[in-house]
Amino acid sequence: MRTYKNYALLAATILVVSSCKLTQPVQHQQAIKTPATYAGQTDSTGIGEIKRSVFFTDKKLVALIDTAIQNNLDLKMAVQRIEMARSNVLFAKGALLPTVSVEVSGGGRKFGDYTMDGVGNYDTNFSPNIDSDRRLPAPFMPDYFAGLRSSWEVDIWGKLKTQRRAAYTRFLATDKARQAITTSLVAQVASLYYELLNLDAELNIIKKNIALQQTAVETIGIQKEAGRANELAVRQFRAQLLNTQALEIDINQRIIATENQLNLLLGRFPQSISRGNTLEQVFPPQIQAGIPSQMLRQRPDVQQAELEMLANYNDQQAARLAFLPSLNITAMLGFNAFKSNLIFNPGSIAYNAIGGLAAPLINRKALKAGQNRAEATSLESLYNYNKSILTGFQEVSTSLNKIENSRKITEFKREEVTVLQQAVATSRDLFLTGYASYLEIIMAQRSVLEAEITLTNVQTDQYLALVELYRSVGGGWE
């Protein structure tokens, strides 16, 4: 007898020790640390803290952004994902509470004549201590029940609370995902809008050059008739005009394609986009990204990755706790009788309550597989969090440098355009006086056209870099 007690004491000790070990929190891996500042940045206040209605000074652009936020289908789907995550939170909270169900059931059974139940029921009917209501039906034994049944898993180790915490953290992550989509949407709308303005500027440059080239074709034609130019010169000028006219058609097609892209983001069918005539975006006097650690906390995608990492960490802890015994309590209260006319008789009231501990003992491979999967998922989410931090820092650094470099390139290109425009005027004067060939005029006109278009593109790149920086520091989702 003492030996059995020793075995029982040893088993209880092992259970307590292993339970204490499993209930300890999982040691979490460390995330990477960001540099203290960006290169050349000293101000702690970043442009990401500016509201989009203040940051974007073009009112037509602000109106398009508001329309996109109201109608964009990706955002609408993100809202539905939030509702799904909210349902998971309610499901996890419900697991902590007892379940109570109403039951009305009926059935029957015939016991074998040579079984304990069969002999006992047969013999009971001959007892003088029972009345007619208590006599057992034979040979078929009906069974009727009407009442309540309840079951409850008592969360003695905190497994269910950990699962609820994981569900709630994922719910918060889905909201951050919606904010990340909003930030990206604002940047996409602004970028396409600026690209449209850039295409409009290119179209105006091309139309202006077409008018100049048509004049040049007419002039060279007159000079041919006067004997000062030949047919080859006429054809060269004519070919240059045709090439520029083809560029005009190409620009118009690109405008249509960009408008359609923007309309898709706005959640509507293709139509003309109302926009300004020139770029009206005003650059802030000082473009600051802020302190990296603060900026990264503001980025919705980084916050989403952090919350998903915490949710997977809780899943990992819950998977460990699944190896511990679970305390389950079942209860019943209702009317139970073997005669239907006696089902609601006061004497038919029945109730019970049963509690027990159950722990997995043999063939725990499913639990072990779930634990391994939770650990791998948790580690993957840590790497994803680190990647989001690296990506955010890289995007901000790239945008800051692109803004500055675009500004420098713009100054050089603006000076280049001025020089080339002067070269075109000079080549015409020299051609009229016989000191330059028509090929030099054509080359000068082609160069100034390319330079003007390049200048417009570089200026637009500067605005696009500003928009990308605004997105990279988490601006625009309010």
PDB file of N, CA, C and O in Angstrom, residues 164-198:
ATOM      1  N   ARG A 164      -7.181  34.050 -26.071  1.00  0.00           N
ATOM      2  CA  ARG A 164      -7.984  35.273 -26.235  1.00  0.00           C
ATOM      3  C   ARG A 164      -7.078  36.476 -26.479  1.00  0.00           C
ATOM      4  O   ARG A 164      -7.371  37.340 -27.312  1.00  0.00           O
ATOM      5  N   ARG A 165      -5.953  36.543 -25.760  1.00  0.00           N
ATOM      6  CA  ARG A 165      -5.016  37.644 -25.956  1.00  0.00           C
ATOM      7  C   ARG A 165      -4.448  37.631 -27.371  1.00  0.00           C
ATOM      8  O   ARG A 165      -4.251  38.684 -27.994  1.00  0.00           O
ATOM      9  N   ALA A 166      -4.175  36.439 -27.894  1.00  0.00           N
ATOM     10  CA  ALA A 166      -3.676  36.327 -29.265  1.00  0.00           C
ATOM     11  C   ALA A 166      -4.716  36.814 -30.264  1.00  0.00           C
ATOM     12  O   ALA A 166      -4.393  37.522 -31.226  1.00  0.00           O
ATOM     13  N   ALA A 167      -5.972  36.442 -30.044  1.00  0.00           N
ATOM     14  CA  ALA A 167      -7.038  36.869 -30.962  1.00  0.00           C
ATOM     15  C   ALA A 167      -7.219  38.380 -30.925  1.00  0.00           C
ATOM     16  O   ALA A 167      -7.413  39.021 -31.971  1.00  0.00           O
ATOM     17  N   TYR A 168      -7.149  38.966 -29.729  1.00  0.00           N
ATOM     18  CA  TYR A 168      -7.319  40.410 -29.623  1.00  0.00           C
ATOM     19  C   TYR A 168      -6.152  41.150 -30.276  1.00  0.00           C
ATOM     20  O   TYR A 168      -6.337  42.171 -30.944  1.00  0.00           O
ATOM     21  N   THR A 169      -4.946  40.614 -30.115  1.00  0.00           N
ATOM     22  CA  THR A 169      -3.780  41.243 -30.739  1.00  0.00           C
ATOM     23  C   THR A 169      -3.887  41.186 -32.252  1.00  0.00           C
ATOM     24  O   THR A 169      -3.523  42.143 -32.952  1.00  0.00           O
ATOM     25  N   ARG A 170      -4.388  40.080 -32.779  1.00  0.00           N
ATOM     26  CA  ARG A 170      -4.582  39.991 -34.238  1.00  0.00           C
ATOM     27  C   ARG A 170      -5.654  40.966 -34.706  1.00  0.00           C
ATOM     28  O   ARG A 170      -5.583  41.485 -35.824  1.00  0.00           O
ATOM     29  N   PHE A 171      -6.655  41.180 -33.887  1.00  0.00           N
ATOM     30  CA  PHE A 171      -7.679  42.168 -34.225  1.00  0.00           C
ATOM     31  C   PHE A 171      -7.047  43.552 -34.351  1.00  0.00           C
ATOM     32  O   PHE A 171      -7.329  44.297 -35.306  1.00  0.00           O
ATOM     33  N   LEU A 172      -6.168  43.902 -33.425  1.00  0.00           N
ATOM     34  CA  LEU A 172      -5.464  45.186 -33.519  1.00  0.00           C
ATOM     35  C   LEU A 172      -4.571  45.229 -34.753  1.00  0.00           C
ATOM     36  O   LEU A 172      -4.444  46.275 -35.402  1.00  0.00           O
ATOM     37  N   ALA A 173      -3.966  44.086 -35.097  1.00  0.00           N
ATOM     38  CA  ALA A 173      -3.096  44.034 -36.271  1.00  0.00           C
ATOM     39  C   ALA A 173      -3.872  44.285 -37.556  1.00  0.00           C
ATOM     40  O   ALA A 173      -3.363  44.932 -38.482  1.00  0.00           O
ATOM     41  N   THR A 174      -5.107  43.778 -37.636  1.00  0.00           N
ATOM     42  CA  THR A 174      -5.906  44.002 -38.855  1.00  0.00           C
ATOM     43  C   THR A 174      -6.255  45.482 -39.009  1.00  0.00           C
ATOM     44  O   THR A 174      -6.343  45.988 -40.129  1.00  0.00           O
ATOM     45  N   ASP A 175      -6.441  46.176 -37.894  1.00  0.00           N
ATOM     46  CA  ASP A 175      -6.707  47.610 -37.990  1.00  0.00           C
ATOM     47  C   ASP A 175      -5.471  48.351 -38.465  1.00  0.00           C
ATOM     48  O   ASP A 175      -5.561  49.306 -39.252  1.00  0.00           O
ATOM     49  N   LYS A 176      -4.301  47.916 -38.010  1.00  0.00           N
ATOM     50  CA  LYS A 176      -3.065  48.525 -38.503  1.00  0.00           C
ATOM     51  C   LYS A 176      -2.864  48.220 -39.986  1.00  0.00           C
ATOM     52  O   LYS A 176      -2.323  49.040 -40.726  1.00  0.00           O
ATOM     53  N   ALA A 177      -3.299  47.035 -40.416  1.00  0.00           N
ATOM     54  CA  ALA A 177      -3.220  46.702 -41.843  1.00  0.00           C
ATOM     55  C   ALA A 177      -4.087  47.653 -42.654  1.00  0.00           C
ATOM     56  O   ALA A 177      -3.706  48.083 -43.751  1.00  0.00           O
ATOM     57  N   ARG A 178      -5.267  47.988 -42.123  1.00  0.00           N
ATOM     58  CA  ARG A 178      -6.122  48.954 -42.814  1.00  0.00           C
ATOM     59  C   ARG A 178      -5.438  50.314 -42.901  1.00  0.00           C
ATOM     60  O   ARG A 178      -5.471  50.991 -43.939  1.00  0.00           O
ATOM     61  N   GLN A 179      -4.781  50.718 -41.818  1.00  0.00           N
ATOM     62  CA  GLN A 179      -4.059  51.991 -41.838  1.00  0.00           C
ATOM     63  C   GLN A 179      -2.913  51.962 -42.847  1.00  0.00           C
ATOM     64  O   GLN A 179      -2.656  52.959 -43.536  1.00  0.00           O
ATOM     65  N   ALA A 180      -2.234  50.823 -42.947  1.00  0.00           N
ATOM     66  CA  ALA A 180      -1.137  50.702 -43.915  1.00  0.00           C
ATOM     67  C   ALA A 180      -1.670  50.803 -45.343  1.00  0.00           C
ATOM     68  O   ALA A 180      -1.040  51.426 -46.212  1.00  0.00           O
ATOM     69  N   ILE A 181      -2.824  50.196 -45.597  1.00  0.00           N
ATOM     70  CA  ILE A 181      -3.439  50.293 -46.921  1.00  0.00           C
ATOM     71  C   ILE A 181      -3.822  51.744 -47.215  1.00  0.00           C
ATOM     72  O   ILE A 181      -3.643  52.234 -48.336  1.00  0.00           O
ATOM     73  N   THR A 182      -4.328  52.433 -46.199  1.00  0.00           N
ATOM     74  CA  THR A 182      -4.694  53.840 -46.378  1.00  0.00           C
ATOM     75  C   THR A 182      -3.476  54.687 -46.717  1.00  0.00           C
ATOM     76  O   THR A 182      -3.506  55.519 -47.637  1.00  0.00           O
ATOM     77  N   THR A 183      -2.386  54.473 -45.990  1.00  0.00           N
ATOM     78  CA  THR A 183      -1.152  55.217 -46.268  1.00  0.00           C
ATOM     79  C   THR A 183      -0.665  54.966 -47.686  1.00  0.00           C
ATOM     80  O   THR A 183      -0.292  55.894 -48.414  1.00  0.00           O
ATOM     81  N   SER A 184      -0.665  53.704 -48.085  1.00  0.00           N
ATOM     82  CA  SER A 184      -0.245  53.362 -49.441  1.00  0.00           C
ATOM     83  C   SER A 184      -1.194  53.942 -50.481  1.00  0.00           C
ATOM     84  O   SER A 184      -0.756  54.416 -51.541  1.00  0.00           O
ATOM     85  N   LEU A 185      -2.485  53.921 -50.186  1.00  0.00           N
ATOM     86  CA  LEU A 185      -3.481  54.453 -51.123  1.00  0.00           C
ATOM     87  C   LEU A 185      -3.285  55.952 -51.327  1.00  0.00           C
ATOM     88  O   LEU A 185      -3.338  56.446 -52.467  1.00  0.00           O
ATOM     89  N   VAL A 186      -3.066  56.683 -50.244  1.00  0.00           N
ATOM     90  CA  VAL A 186      -2.839  58.124 -50.349  1.00  0.00           C
ATOM     91  C   VAL A 186      -1.625  58.405 -51.230  1.00  0.00           C
ATOM     92  O   VAL A 186      -1.655  59.280 -52.106  1.00  0.00           O
ATOM     93  N   ALA A 187      -0.556  57.642 -51.020  1.00  0.00           N
ATOM     94  CA  ALA A 187       0.659  57.844 -51.821  1.00  0.00           C
ATOM     95  C   ALA A 187       0.424  57.481 -53.285  1.00  0.00           C
ATOM     96  O   ALA A 187       0.910  58.178 -54.186  1.00  0.00           O
ATOM     97  N   GLN A 188      -0.321  56.416 -53.547  1.00  0.00           N
ATOM     98  CA  GLN A 188      -0.596  56.013 -54.930  1.00  0.00           C
ATOM     99  C   GLN A 188      -1.420  57.066 -55.659  1.00  0.00           C
ATOM    100  O   GLN A 188      -1.134  57.406 -56.815  1.00  0.00           O
ATOM    101  N   VAL A 189      -2.458  57.573 -55.000  1.00  0.00           N
ATOM    102  CA  VAL A 189      -3.303  58.597 -55.625  1.00  0.00           C
ATOM    103  C   VAL A 189      -2.477  59.848 -55.918  1.00  0.00           C
ATOM    104  O   VAL A 189      -2.554  60.420 -57.024  1.00  0.00           O
ATOM    105  N   ALA A 190      -1.687  60.280 -54.946  1.00  0.00           N
ATOM    106  CA  ALA A 190      -0.870  61.480 -55.148  1.00  0.00           C
ATOM    107  C   ALA A 190       0.150  61.265 -56.261  1.00  0.00           C
ATOM    108  O   ALA A 190       0.369  62.154 -57.102  1.00  0.00           O
ATOM    109  N   SER A 191       0.782  60.083 -56.297  1.00  0.00           N
ATOM    110  CA  SER A 191       1.795  59.809 -57.327  1.00  0.00           C
ATOM    111  C   SER A 191       1.176  59.814 -58.722  1.00  0.00           C
ATOM    112  O   SER A 191       1.730  60.414 -59.661  1.00  0.00           O
ATOM    113  N   LEU A 192       0.027  59.160 -58.877  1.00  0.00           N
ATOM    114  CA  LEU A 192      -0.629  59.140 -60.187  1.00  0.00           C
ATOM    115  C   LEU A 192      -1.100  60.540 -60.586  1.00  0.00           C
ATOM    116  O   LEU A 192      -1.053  60.901 -61.772  1.00  0.00           O
ATOM    117  N   TYR A 193      -1.537  61.312 -59.610  1.00  0.00           N
ATOM    118  CA  TYR A 193      -1.970  62.693 -59.896  1.00  0.00           C
ATOM    119  C   TYR A 193      -0.795  63.521 -60.409  1.00  0.00           C
ATOM    120  O   TYR A 193      -0.916  64.253 -61.411  1.00  0.00           O
ATOM    121  N   TYR A 194       0.350  63.390 -59.749  1.00  0.00           N
ATOM    122  CA  TYR A 194       1.526  64.144 -60.192  1.00  0.00           C
ATOM    123  C   TYR A 194       2.027  63.638 -61.541  1.00  0.00           C
ATOM    124  O   TYR A 194       2.546  64.417 -62.354  1.00  0.00           O
ATOM    125  N   GLU A 195       1.898  62.348 -61.788  1.00  0.00           N
ATOM    126  CA  GLU A 195       2.269  61.813 -63.099  1.00  0.00           C
ATOM    127  C   GLU A 195       1.356  62.375 -64.196  1.00  0.00           C
ATOM    128  O   GLU A 195       1.817  62.661 -65.314  1.00  0.00           O
ATOM    129  N   LEU A 196       0.080  62.543 -63.868  1.00  0.00           N
ATOM    130  CA  LEU A 196      -0.831  63.162 -64.838  1.00  0.00           C
ATOM    131  C   LEU A 196      -0.415  64.597 -65.138  1.00  0.00           C
ATOM    132  O   LEU A 196      -0.399  65.033 -66.302  1.00  0.00           O
ATOM    133  N   LEU A 197      -0.089  65.353 -64.079  1.00  0.00           N
ATOM    134  CA  LEU A 197       0.362  66.732 -64.298  1.00  0.00           C
ATOM    135  C   LEU A 197       1.662  66.756 -65.105  1.00  0.00           C
ATOM    136  O   LEU A 197       1.870  67.643 -65.943  1.00  0.00           O
ATOM    137  N   ASN A 198       2.522  65.787 -64.855  1.00  0.00           N
ATOM    138  CA  ASN A 198       3.767  65.701 -65.626  1.00  0.00           C
ATOM    139  C   ASN A 198       3.474  65.412 -67.092  1.00  0.00           C
ATOM    140  O   ASN A 198       4.090  66.009 -67.994  1.00  0.00           O
TER     141      ASN A 198
END
